[in-house]
GROMACS .gro file of C-alpha atoms in nm:
model
  402
    1MET     CA    1   0.231   2.435  -1.477
    2VAL     CA    2   0.050   2.122  -1.623
    3GLY     CA    3   0.369   1.944  -1.847
    4PRO     CA    4   0.268   1.920  -2.249
    5VAL     CA    5  -0.112   1.694  -2.247
    6SER     CA    6  -0.088   1.336  -2.389
    7PRO     CA    7  -0.317   1.131  -2.578
    8ASP     CA    8  -0.257   0.941  -2.284
    9PHE     CA    9  -0.341   1.119  -2.019
   10ASP     CA   10  -0.653   1.018  -1.820
   11PRO     CA   11  -0.742   1.304  -1.544
   12ALA     CA   12  -0.873   0.964  -1.348
   13VAL     CA   13  -0.513   0.875  -1.327
   14TRP     CA   14  -0.355   1.218  -1.302
   15ARG     CA   15  -0.336   1.573  -1.218
   16GLU     CA   16  -0.072   1.597  -1.371
   17PHE     CA   17   0.098   1.471  -1.655
   18GLY     CA   18   0.393   1.536  -1.886
   19ARG     CA   19   0.668   1.417  -2.102
   20PRO     CA   20   0.814   1.393  -1.836
   21LEU     CA   21   0.701   1.663  -1.614
   22VAL     CA   22   1.042   1.620  -1.390
   23GLY     CA   23   1.319   1.596  -1.559
   24ALA     CA   24   1.666   1.376  -1.353
   25SER     CA   25   1.861   1.574  -1.127
   26GLY     CA   26   2.152   1.274  -1.157
   27THR     CA   27   2.243   0.961  -1.278
   28GLY     CA   28   2.261   0.622  -1.207
   29PRO     CA   29   2.037   0.284  -1.163
   30LEU     CA   30   1.734   0.417  -1.208
   31ASP     CA   31   1.802   0.605  -1.540
   32GLY     CA   32   1.524   0.580  -1.812
   33MET     CA   33   1.306   0.490  -1.560
   34THR     CA   34   0.947   0.689  -1.508
   35VAL     CA   35   0.771   0.809  -1.178
   36ALA     CA   36   0.400   0.789  -1.108
   37VAL     CA   37   0.411   1.020  -0.790
   38LYS     CA   38   0.089   0.930  -0.562
   39ASP     CA   39  -0.038   1.373  -0.538
   40LEU     CA   40   0.049   1.301  -0.137
   41PHE     CA   41   0.455   1.392  -0.199
   42ASP     CA   42   0.585   1.746  -0.221
   43VAL     CA   43   0.693   1.843  -0.546
   44GLU     CA   44   0.932   2.154  -0.581
   45GLY     CA   45   0.708   2.389  -0.785
   46ARG     CA   46   0.336   2.191  -0.752
   47ARG     CA   47   0.088   2.194  -0.543
   48VAL     CA   48  -0.082   1.851  -0.371
   49GLY     CA   49  -0.356   1.789  -0.400
   50ALA     CA   50  -0.433   1.459  -0.114
   51GLY     CA   51  -0.762   1.363  -0.356
   52ASN     CA   52  -0.970   1.666  -0.310
   53PRO     CA   53  -1.029   1.965  -0.499
   54ASP     CA   54  -1.042   2.210  -0.244
   55TRP     CA   55  -0.727   2.126  -0.094
   56LEU     CA   56  -0.549   2.189  -0.387
   57ALA     CA   57  -0.705   2.485  -0.444
   58GLU     CA   58  -0.584   2.599  -0.139
   59SER     CA   59  -0.232   2.456  -0.172
   60ALA     CA   60   0.068   2.650  -0.166
   61PRO     CA   61   0.330   2.463  -0.410
   62ALA     CA   62   0.611   2.333  -0.276
   63ALA     CA   63   0.883   2.459  -0.180
   64HIS     CA   64   1.078   2.136  -0.181
   65THR     CA   65   1.107   1.774  -0.333
   66ALA     CA   66   0.998   1.558  -0.072
   67PRO     CA   67   1.277   1.285  -0.059
   68ALA     CA   68   1.209   0.943  -0.135
   69PRO     CA   69   1.126   1.106  -0.487
   70ALA     CA   70   1.415   1.316  -0.469
   71ALA     CA   71   1.597   1.015  -0.412
   72LEU     CA   72   1.475   0.886  -0.742
   73LEU     CA   73   1.555   1.190  -0.930
   74ALA     CA   74   1.905   1.169  -0.814
   75ALA     CA   75   1.894   0.826  -0.941
   76GLY     CA   76   1.843   0.910  -1.276
   77ALA     CA   77   1.431   0.850  -1.307
   78THR     CA   78   1.238   1.112  -1.425
   79ILE     CA   79   0.856   1.231  -1.276
   80ALA     CA   80   0.570   1.145  -1.534
   81GLY     CA   81   0.330   1.302  -1.357
   82ILE     CA   82   0.104   1.370  -1.006
   83ALA     CA   83  -0.128   1.018  -1.040
   84ARG     CA   84  -0.432   1.028  -0.771
   85THR     CA   85  -0.488   0.921  -0.436
   86ASP     CA   86  -0.817   0.833  -0.270
   87GLU     CA   87  -0.865   1.167  -0.093
   88PHE     CA   88  -0.648   1.207   0.259
   89ALA     CA   89  -0.501   0.798   0.152
   90TYR     CA   90  -0.824   0.675   0.412
   91SER     CA   91  -0.935   0.453   0.178
   92LEU     CA   92  -0.879   0.108   0.007
   93ALA     CA   93  -1.097   0.131  -0.299
   94GLY     CA   94  -0.950   0.352  -0.593
   95THR     CA   95  -1.248   0.525  -0.597
   96ASN     CA   96  -1.308   0.907  -0.582
   97GLY     CA   97  -1.573   1.110  -0.646
   98HIS     CA   98  -1.413   1.406  -0.709
   99TYR     CA   99  -1.170   1.256  -1.033
  100GLY     CA  100  -1.361   0.898  -1.121
  101THR     CA  101  -1.237   0.547  -1.060
  102PRO     CA  102  -0.869   0.487  -1.280
  103PRO     CA  103  -0.866   0.170  -1.454
  104ASN     CA  104  -0.756  -0.191  -1.355
  105PRO     CA  105  -0.585  -0.283  -1.691
  106ALA     CA  106  -0.562  -0.699  -1.581
  107ALA     CA  107  -0.942  -0.639  -1.519
  108PRO     CA  108  -1.118  -0.331  -1.695
  109ASP     CA  109  -1.506  -0.431  -1.483
  110ARG     CA  110  -1.284  -0.437  -1.139
  111ILE     CA  111  -1.229  -0.180  -0.955
  112PRO     CA  112  -0.866  -0.081  -0.911
  113GLY     CA  113  -0.749  -0.074  -0.545
  114GLY     CA  114  -0.694   0.258  -0.332
  115SER     CA  115  -0.524   0.485  -0.201
  116SER     CA  116  -0.250   0.491  -0.456
  117SER     CA  117  -0.491   0.363  -0.703
  118GLY     CA  118  -0.337   0.654  -0.961
  119PRO     CA  119   0.033   0.569  -0.922
  120VAL     CA  120  -0.063   0.183  -0.973
  121SER     CA  121  -0.296   0.241  -1.318
  122ALA     CA  122  -0.054   0.452  -1.465
  123VAL     CA  123   0.205   0.135  -1.369
  124ALA     CA  124   0.005  -0.121  -1.457
  125LEU     CA  125  -0.108   0.126  -1.787
  126GLY     CA  126   0.250   0.111  -1.882
  127GLN     CA  127   0.242   0.509  -1.852
  128ALA     CA  128   0.542   0.458  -1.598
  129THR     CA  129   0.815   0.215  -1.465
  130VAL     CA  130   0.744   0.333  -1.114
  131GLY     CA  131   0.436   0.413  -0.898
  132LEU     CA  132   0.561   0.632  -0.582
  133GLY     CA  133   0.273   0.548  -0.322
  134THR     CA  134   0.223   0.556   0.045
  135ASP     CA  135   0.064   0.199   0.273
  136THR     CA  136  -0.039   0.281   0.564
  137ALA     CA  137  -0.306  -0.027   0.613
  138GLY     CA  138  -0.257  -0.141   0.295
  139SER     CA  139  -0.263   0.142   0.054
  140ILE     CA  140  -0.015  -0.091  -0.177
  141ARG     CA  141  -0.043  -0.417  -0.124
  142VAL     CA  142  -0.395  -0.381  -0.234
  143PRO     CA  143  -0.442  -0.226  -0.531
  144ALA     CA  144  -0.095  -0.419  -0.683
  145SER     CA  145  -0.302  -0.770  -0.578
  146TYR     CA  146  -0.537  -0.636  -0.790
  147GLN     CA  147  -0.387  -0.534  -1.055
  148GLY     CA  148  -0.115  -0.817  -1.089
  149LEU     CA  149   0.149  -0.580  -0.987
  150TYR     CA  150   0.454  -0.646  -0.716
  151GLY     CA  151   0.492  -0.385  -0.413
  152ILE     CA  152   0.620  -0.310  -0.095
  153ARG     CA  153   0.526  -0.120   0.238
  154PRO     CA  154   0.862  -0.111   0.348
  155THR     CA  155   0.971  -0.133   0.754
  156GLN     CA  156   0.801   0.129   0.885
  157GLY     CA  157   1.046   0.432   0.932
  158ALA     CA  158   1.270   0.305   0.654
  159VAL     CA  159   1.180   0.549   0.391
  160PRO     CA  160   1.187   0.871   0.508
  161THR     CA  161   0.818   1.048   0.486
  162ASP     CA  162   0.900   1.388   0.529
  163GLY     CA  163   0.690   1.643   0.213
  164LEU     CA  164   0.407   1.421   0.269
  165VAL     CA  165   0.029   1.461   0.377
  166PRO     CA  166   0.002   1.235   0.676
  167LEU     CA  167  -0.267   0.999   0.760
  168ALA     CA  168  -0.129   0.816   1.014
  169PRO     CA  169   0.199   0.873   1.126
  170SER     CA  170   0.198   0.524   1.299
  171PHE     CA  171   0.174   0.329   1.039
  172ASP     CA  172   0.236   0.577   0.759
  173THR     CA  173   0.555   0.438   0.538
  174VAL     CA  174   0.598   0.523   0.171
  175GLY     CA  175   0.594   0.187  -0.036
  176TRP     CA  176   0.618   0.134  -0.426
  177LEU     CA  177   0.546  -0.117  -0.737
  178ALA     CA  178   0.667  -0.214  -1.038
  179ARG     CA  179   0.570  -0.498  -1.305
  180ASP     CA  180   0.883  -0.693  -1.250
  181PRO     CA  181   1.045  -0.781  -0.929
  182GLU     CA  182   1.397  -0.645  -1.094
  183THR     CA  183   1.222  -0.287  -1.071
  184LEU     CA  184   1.129  -0.269  -0.737
  185LEU     CA  185   1.473  -0.409  -0.643
  186ALA     CA  186   1.594  -0.173  -0.839
  187VAL     CA  187   1.406   0.106  -0.639
  188GLY     CA  188   1.450  -0.100  -0.306
  189ARG     CA  189   1.838  -0.097  -0.313
  190VAL     CA  190   1.785   0.366  -0.390
  191LEU     CA  191   1.520   0.400  -0.138
  192LEU     CA  192   1.628   0.186   0.170
  193PRO     CA  193   1.862   0.142   0.399
  194SER     CA  194   2.235   0.006   0.336
  195ARG     CA  195   2.301  -0.330   0.518
  196ASP     CA  196   2.400  -0.672   0.525
  197ARG     CA  197   2.236  -0.967   0.341
  198ARG     CA  198   2.129  -1.295   0.504
  199PRO     CA  199   1.911  -1.606   0.321
  200PHE     CA  200   1.561  -1.689   0.603
  201THR     CA  201   1.627  -2.020   0.675
  202ARG     CA  202   1.220  -2.019   0.709
  203ALA     CA  203   0.926  -1.955   0.573
  204ILE     CA  204   0.564  -1.983   0.760
  205VAL     CA  205   0.246  -2.071   0.673
  206SER     CA  206  -0.125  -2.056   0.882
  207ASP     CA  207  -0.412  -2.228   0.739
  208ASP     CA  208  -0.554  -2.005   0.974
  209LEU     CA  209  -0.492  -1.685   0.826
  210PHE     CA  210  -0.555  -1.819   0.478
  211SER     CA  211  -0.944  -1.895   0.560
  212VAL     CA  212  -0.970  -1.495   0.605
  213ALA     CA  213  -0.954  -1.465   0.221
  214SER     CA  214  -1.250  -1.558  -0.052
  215VAL     CA  215  -1.213  -1.950  -0.245
  216GLN     CA  216  -1.078  -1.746  -0.537
  217VAL     CA  217  -0.762  -1.613  -0.357
  218ARG     CA  218  -0.726  -1.980  -0.165
  219SER     CA  219  -0.723  -2.123  -0.417
  220ALA     CA  220  -0.450  -1.902  -0.662
  221THR     CA  221  -0.244  -1.902  -0.318
  222GLY     CA  222  -0.263  -2.273  -0.186
  223VAL     CA  223  -0.134  -2.363  -0.554
  224ALA     CA  224   0.161  -2.047  -0.514
  225ILE     CA  225   0.198  -2.214  -0.180
  226ALA     CA  226   0.189  -2.562  -0.299
  227ASP     CA  227   0.481  -2.467  -0.592
  228TRP     CA  228   0.682  -2.321  -0.315
  229ARG     CA  229   0.693  -2.651  -0.197
  230GLY     CA  230   0.873  -2.783  -0.501
  231GLU     CA  231   1.128  -2.556  -0.525
  232SER     CA  232   1.429  -2.699  -0.326
  233ASP     CA  233   1.660  -2.380  -0.314
  234LEU     CA  234   1.326  -2.130  -0.147
  235PRO     CA  235   1.339  -2.125   0.189
  236PRO     CA  236   1.165  -2.427   0.334
  237LEU     CA  237   0.771  -2.403   0.435
  238GLU     CA  238   0.675  -2.447   0.827
  239GLU     CA  239   0.302  -2.435   0.956
  240ARG     CA  240   0.193  -2.255   1.266
  241SER     CA  241  -0.162  -2.213   1.435
  242PHE     CA  242  -0.258  -1.886   1.480
  243ASP     CA  243  -0.591  -1.750   1.643
  244ALA     CA  244  -0.764  -1.608   1.350
  245ALA     CA  245  -1.019  -1.509   1.588
  246CYS     CA  246  -0.820  -1.282   1.776
  247LEU     CA  247  -0.777  -1.030   1.474
  248PRO     CA  248  -1.129  -0.833   1.440
  249ALA     CA  249  -1.000  -0.699   1.794
  250ALA     CA  250  -0.704  -0.575   1.618
  251VAL     CA  251  -0.811  -0.443   1.362
  252ARG     CA  252  -1.086  -0.270   1.593
  253ASP     CA  253  -0.800  -0.188   1.780
  254PHE     CA  254  -0.571  -0.052   1.427
  255GLN     CA  255  -0.798   0.190   1.305
  256THR     CA  256  -0.833   0.308   1.663
  257VAL     CA  257  -0.551   0.458   1.608
  258GLN     CA  258  -0.541   0.509   1.244
  259GLY     CA  259  -0.848   0.687   1.324
  260TRP     CA  260  -0.699   0.887   1.636
  261GLU     CA  261  -0.436   1.034   1.412
  262ALA     CA  262  -0.607   1.119   1.124
  263TRP     CA  263  -0.821   1.304   1.283
  264GLN     CA  264  -0.499   1.497   1.475
  265ALA     CA  265  -0.299   1.525   1.125
  266ASN     CA  266  -0.585   1.634   0.943
  267GLY     CA  267  -0.864   1.750   1.154
  268PRO     CA  268  -0.860   2.116   1.198
  269TRP     CA  269  -0.858   2.117   0.800
  270ILE     CA  270  -1.145   1.893   0.742
  271SER     CA  271  -1.347   2.028   1.033
  272ARG     CA  272  -1.371   2.378   0.806
  273HIS     CA  273  -1.469   2.135   0.433
  274TRP     CA  274  -1.673   1.830   0.553
  275ASP     CA  275  -1.956   1.935   0.236
  276SER     CA  276  -1.608   1.850  -0.005
  277LEU     CA  277  -1.588   1.534   0.143
  278ASN     CA  278  -1.694   1.222  -0.005
  279PRO     CA  279  -1.935   0.995   0.150
  280ASP     CA  280  -1.740   0.738   0.213
  281VAL     CA  281  -1.419   0.957   0.351
  282ARG     CA  282  -1.600   1.154   0.523
  283SER     CA  283  -1.804   0.880   0.725
  284ARG     CA  284  -1.503   0.751   0.864
  285PHE     CA  285  -1.347   1.079   0.968
  286GLU     CA  286  -1.667   1.160   1.137
  287LYS     CA  287  -1.600   0.897   1.328
  288ALA     CA  288  -1.240   0.935   1.380
  289ALA     CA  289  -1.354   1.301   1.478
  290GLY     CA  290  -1.461   1.068   1.811
  291TYR     CA  291  -1.217   0.873   1.947
  292THR     CA  292  -1.082   0.996   2.278
  293VAL     CA  293  -0.752   0.986   2.369
  294THR     CA  294  -0.816   0.732   2.638
  295ASP     CA  295  -0.988   0.563   2.351
  296ARG     CA  296  -0.624   0.591   2.126
  297ASP     CA  297  -0.484   0.499   2.427
  298ARG     CA  298  -0.642   0.149   2.545
  299ALA     CA  299  -0.607   0.053   2.186
  300SER     CA  300  -0.270   0.091   2.159
  301VAL     CA  301  -0.164  -0.127   2.424
  302ARG     CA  302  -0.375  -0.405   2.323
  303LEU     CA  303  -0.225  -0.351   1.982
  304ALA     CA  304   0.109  -0.360   2.127
  305GLU     CA  305   0.025  -0.664   2.335
  306PHE     CA  306  -0.121  -0.872   1.926
  307ALA     CA  307   0.217  -0.746   1.774
  308ALA     CA  308   0.455  -0.902   2.078
  309GLU     CA  309   0.260  -1.181   2.006
  310LEU     CA  310   0.351  -1.182   1.611
  311ASP     CA  311   0.678  -1.120   1.700
  312ARG     CA  312   0.715  -1.389   1.913
  313ILE     CA  313   0.599  -1.624   1.625
  314LEU     CA  314   0.742  -1.430   1.386
  315GLY     CA  315   1.067  -1.410   1.506
  316ASP     CA  316   1.296  -1.392   1.188
  317ASP     CA  317   1.129  -1.605   0.970
  318LEU     CA  318   0.885  -1.477   0.680
  319MET     CA  319   0.545  -1.498   0.695
  320LEU     CA  320   0.300  -1.569   0.371
  321LEU     CA  321  -0.041  -1.453   0.337
  322PRO     CA  322  -0.290  -1.322   0.103
  323SER     CA  323  -0.213  -0.958   0.015
  324ALA     CA  324  -0.619  -0.836  -0.005
  325SER     CA  325  -0.860  -1.041   0.165
  326SER     CA  326  -1.054  -1.104  -0.239
  327VAL     CA  327  -0.997  -1.028  -0.577
  328ALA     CA  328  -1.135  -0.679  -0.657
  329PRO     CA  329  -1.485  -0.550  -0.668
  330THR     CA  330  -1.643  -0.503  -0.956
  331ARG     CA  331  -1.695  -0.165  -1.056
  332ALA     CA  332  -2.121  -0.245  -1.053
  333GLU     CA  333  -2.088  -0.348  -0.692
  334ALA     CA  334  -1.862  -0.063  -0.555
  335SER     CA  335  -2.078   0.186  -0.591
  336LEU     CA  336  -1.912   0.496  -0.354
  337GLY     CA  337  -1.946   0.390  -0.028
  338GLY     CA  338  -2.124   0.068  -0.054
  339PRO     CA  339  -2.129  -0.305   0.099
  340VAL     CA  340  -1.900  -0.486  -0.133
  341VAL     CA  341  -1.625  -0.264  -0.035
  342GLU     CA  342  -1.670  -0.238   0.274
  343ARG     CA  343  -1.706  -0.596   0.360
  344ALA     CA  344  -1.387  -0.674   0.112
  345ARG     CA  345  -1.216  -0.395   0.281
  346ALA     CA  346  -1.288  -0.494   0.620
  347ALA     CA  347  -1.167  -0.849   0.513
  348THR     CA  348  -0.837  -0.694   0.382
  349PHE     CA  349  -0.765  -0.519   0.722
  350ALA     CA  350  -0.730  -0.843   0.877
  351LEU     CA  351  -0.456  -0.957   0.634
  352THR     CA  352  -0.287  -0.626   0.623
  353CYS     CA  353  -0.270  -0.496   0.990
  354ILE     CA  354  -0.019  -0.801   1.066
  355ALA     CA  355   0.277  -0.565   0.877
  356GLY     CA  356   0.116  -0.274   0.966
  357ALA     CA  357   0.093  -0.343   1.388
  358THR     CA  358   0.482  -0.482   1.329
  359GLY     CA  359   0.613  -0.235   1.127
  360ARG     CA  360   0.760  -0.531   0.900
  361CYS     CA  361   0.813  -0.528   0.560
  362ALA     CA  362   0.567  -0.646   0.328
  363VAL     CA  363   0.584  -0.737  -0.071
  364SER     CA  364   0.262  -0.849  -0.261
  365VAL     CA  365   0.360  -1.046  -0.548
  366PRO     CA  366   0.139  -1.175  -0.802
  367VAL     CA  367   0.011  -1.522  -0.896
  368PRO     CA  368  -0.146  -1.657  -1.157
  369THR     CA  369  -0.490  -1.733  -1.161
  370SER     CA  370  -0.719  -1.966  -1.347
  371ASP     CA  371  -0.949  -1.722  -1.433
  372GLY     CA  372  -0.748  -1.445  -1.534
  373ILE     CA  373  -0.836  -1.210  -1.239
  374PRO     CA  374  -0.513  -1.098  -1.027
  375VAL     CA  375  -0.436  -1.225  -0.696
  376GLY     CA  376  -0.123  -1.138  -0.491
  377LEU     CA  377   0.045  -1.369  -0.193
  378CYS     CA  378   0.187  -1.139   0.024
  379LEU     CA  379   0.569  -1.192   0.192
  380VAL     CA  380   0.610  -1.022   0.508
  381GLY     CA  381   0.954  -0.989   0.652
  382PRO     CA  382   1.132  -0.913   0.961
  383ARG     CA  383   1.219  -0.541   1.014
  384GLY     CA  384   1.456  -0.441   0.833
  385ARG     CA  385   1.532  -0.661   0.571
  386ASP     CA  386   1.372  -0.565   0.277
  387LEU     CA  387   1.598  -0.614   0.034
  388ASP     CA  388   1.619  -0.996   0.156
  389VAL     CA  389   1.237  -1.000   0.087
  390LEU     CA  390   1.273  -0.779  -0.225
  391GLU     CA  391   1.602  -1.051  -0.366
  392LEU     CA  392   1.395  -1.353  -0.257
  393VAL     CA  393   1.153  -1.192  -0.454
  394ALA     CA  394   1.294  -1.098  -0.762
  395ARG     CA  395   1.454  -1.453  -0.758
  396LEU     CA  396   1.081  -1.581  -0.743
  397GLY     CA  397   1.031  -1.402  -1.047
  398GLY     CA  398   1.351  -1.540  -1.225
  399HIS     CA  399   1.065  -1.951  -1.107
  400GLU     CA  400   0.757  -1.809  -1.241
  401ALA     CA  401   1.009  -1.735  -1.609
  402ARG     CA  402   1.056  -2.106  -1.643
   0.00000   0.00000   0.00000
């Protein structure tokens, strides 16, 4: 049953909305927080829509709530509603021809970013404290960057993906967003494994990687890097070279493995429902349907070599890079499946695949810009050191408040 209709209810943001939609099952550190849950997670008694009306119509109510939202409920949070996603999470734009494009309150003439578009917009609008989403190839980091929010892609496997409609299991992660770093950290302390913490000894930056981004993004993140250098209590920065020429091949390999897995996960259903898909997502699944096991195996080997080289370069250090290659495209530019969105997606993939290929955690942090259009700086951390990165991000927030 849909929760009580509210003046805040925007069907482009929410599939279901309540006050709350699902009450807390316990009390704890998240008391009073509300969660927008991406429409991929099982929530007991409710159906999953995956951004597609035919999938929703054929879904049965979930028997159990998925582990991630269940943990938030047990820690005192409530679920404000089920929020929209790009179809099957196979996009970074935030557009959906079935339900409309959620707003981007920070830049109203621009797209919100996806595929966690609904939860991100709900948080940016102040209609939820936390957005619970997924990040396979940037679906938390990119909309966080586009809307000026904090967002984390955790270490691969750190948060269970049970009870979740999969896209590409080798890369799927459960992530979340918030308007402030303290909330991001509070959720991390609930969802992430508790481990001994230690400070970072250095943070790596590479001009080769920043060159992938637009001038507008390089300018804003460059100021943030300069500010970082001026803070004695932050890890010192070290410049390292990185051959950005290898990134297009890594993106192709990532997308091959992702596409092959996406077809294995959803192909049987999609092959019976081609006409239900939006054009951009349909074109990706059509390409995915053509990948062979040999294609997947060869791409996996090359991607493992790419990841090993990144691990050699990074070791136990942080890496700083732009969260997305550009600011959010305008709505006028971003006709569904249009070339502007596809170019932005391809360039952004070159940055987001670094964490995706290595399984490392990555946190997008908003940085000030001269024109007010949001930009994100991404902190890519070692596997398993998610809480170290989140605590450092909370300290960064303290610097900004000075």
